[in-house]
Amino acid sequence: MKPNVVLYKKIPTDQVVRLQHAFNLSQFDGMTADNHREVLAALAQADGMIGASHPIGASLLDAAPQLRAISTISVGYDQFSVPDLTRRGIALMHTPGVLTETTADTIFTLILTSARRVVELAELVKQGKWQHSIGEEYYGTDVNGKTIGILGMGRIGYAVAKRAFLGFGMPVIYYNDVANPQAETLLHAQRRSMDQVLAEADFVCVVLPLLPETEKLIGYAQLRKMKSSAILINGSRGKIVHETELIQALREGVIRAAGLDVFEHEPLPANSPLLTLPNVVALPHIGSATHETRHAMVACAVDNLIAALAGNVTANCVNPTALERH
Ligand code: DGY
């Protein structure tokens, strides 16, 4: 008998076909109040789940007593309580690796765009306000040769550091709980305390995972430690930065600007004060959002679910001990 699987996100047809080949598939285009009853009915028989962008908490898990594996189409897994999944014997699979370079591209886009005021100035051109050679009031700040500070030197942090050092001649300093020998050897990156990174970097890039200990890690007090000419970039999770305090710091000129792909609440509410600030570049959480990478993530998540439901622990399993219970 094929395992029963609940798909809770719209994915490309070729990957739906793979899932249908391997499993009895119940397919939902997201989980909403409208389909809640049908989702619960499918979960009652489910051995596996695959999807993204929806918190999976105790009430959904309670509705799925047979569940053995969840495959999230993301590298981040802050939508789940890993200890709870492990306690229930549910393996959590994620998609590291396939999105590293694309997410680093997005983060570098934010660095360049914020430093050179691209959004603000492109808008000025579109509004027909470019009537003479632009003056100092519209100048940006250099990226090349400036110091980049990376908070979190994992896969994506390293890929950002590589672009910065090899492409833009930027000295790299970083804060991480363990040293990254590859970054230190190949990119001459120097590990520092968080306060040192904040104080010395011209660009501070947040690339940490969201964990209880990183939630609201960057607030007004930390932003005050940055240079007033420095720019904050967040391409990780919005909740790592205290958003209200960031708004205050940007308004007061405590830092020069911010480039943000992620927010405390997503989608960012249209009345967010962030959207009124000219020194903010705001993107709609597009870190990995290219055709190629999103397809690769789904294919990886499908592979992961097939492996997990066959009882195979792979490198993409967040909590391999959960499988030991079966
Ligand atoms: C990830 O994969 O975690 C991206 O941020 C998309 O959510």
GROMACS .gro file of N, CA, C and O in nm, residues 38 84-85 98 148 182 196-197 202 251 258 311:
model
   48
   38GLU      N    1  -1.155   1.968   0.505
   38GLU     CA    2  -1.099   1.868   0.413
   38GLU      C    3  -0.955   1.834   0.451
   38GLU      O    4  -0.914   1.719   0.445
   84ASP      N    5   0.887   1.911   1.958
   84ASP     CA    6   0.755   1.847   1.958
   84ASP      C    7   0.748   1.740   1.849
   84ASP      O    8   0.697   1.630   1.871
   85LEU      N    9   0.801   1.771   1.730
   85LEU     CA   10   0.799   1.672   1.621
   85LEU      C   11   0.879   1.548   1.662
   85LEU      O   12   0.835   1.434   1.641
   98VAL      N   13   2.026   2.374  -0.204
   98VAL     CA   14   1.980   2.412  -0.338
   98VAL      C   15   1.950   2.562  -0.352
   98VAL      O   16   1.945   2.615  -0.462
  148ILE      N   17   3.238   4.414   0.524
  148ILE     CA   18   3.109   4.348   0.542
  148ILE      C   19   3.112   4.267   0.672
  148ILE      O   20   3.211   4.198   0.701
  182GLN      N   21   3.676   2.740   0.643
  182GLN     CA   22   3.679   2.765   0.499
  182GLN      C   23   3.676   2.917   0.472
  182GLN      O   24   3.753   2.969   0.390
  196GLN      N   25   3.160   4.362   1.814
  196GLN     CA   26   3.267   4.408   1.725
  196GLN      C   27   3.219   4.415   1.580
  196GLN      O   28   3.251   4.511   1.509
  197VAL      N   29   3.144   4.314   1.540
  197VAL     CA   30   3.092   4.316   1.402
  197VAL      C   31   3.003   4.438   1.383
  197VAL      O   32   3.015   4.512   1.285
  202ASP      N   33   3.062   4.811   0.769
  202ASP     CA   34   2.986   4.911   0.694
  202ASP      C   35   2.853   4.855   0.647
  202ASP      O   36   2.758   4.929   0.624
  251ARG      N   37   1.460   5.640   1.142
  251ARG     CA   38   1.404   5.776   1.146
  251ARG      C   39   1.503   5.874   1.208
  251ARG      O   40   1.514   5.988   1.166
  258ALA      N   41   1.841   5.052   0.548
  258ALA     CA   42   1.820   4.908   0.568
  258ALA      C   43   1.769   4.847   0.439
  258ALA      O   44   1.687   4.907   0.368
  311GLY      N   45   1.198   0.535   0.542
  311GLY     CA   46   1.276   0.512   0.664
  311GLY      C   47   1.423   0.550   0.651
  311GLY      O   48   1.505   0.512   0.733
   0.00000   0.00000   0.00000
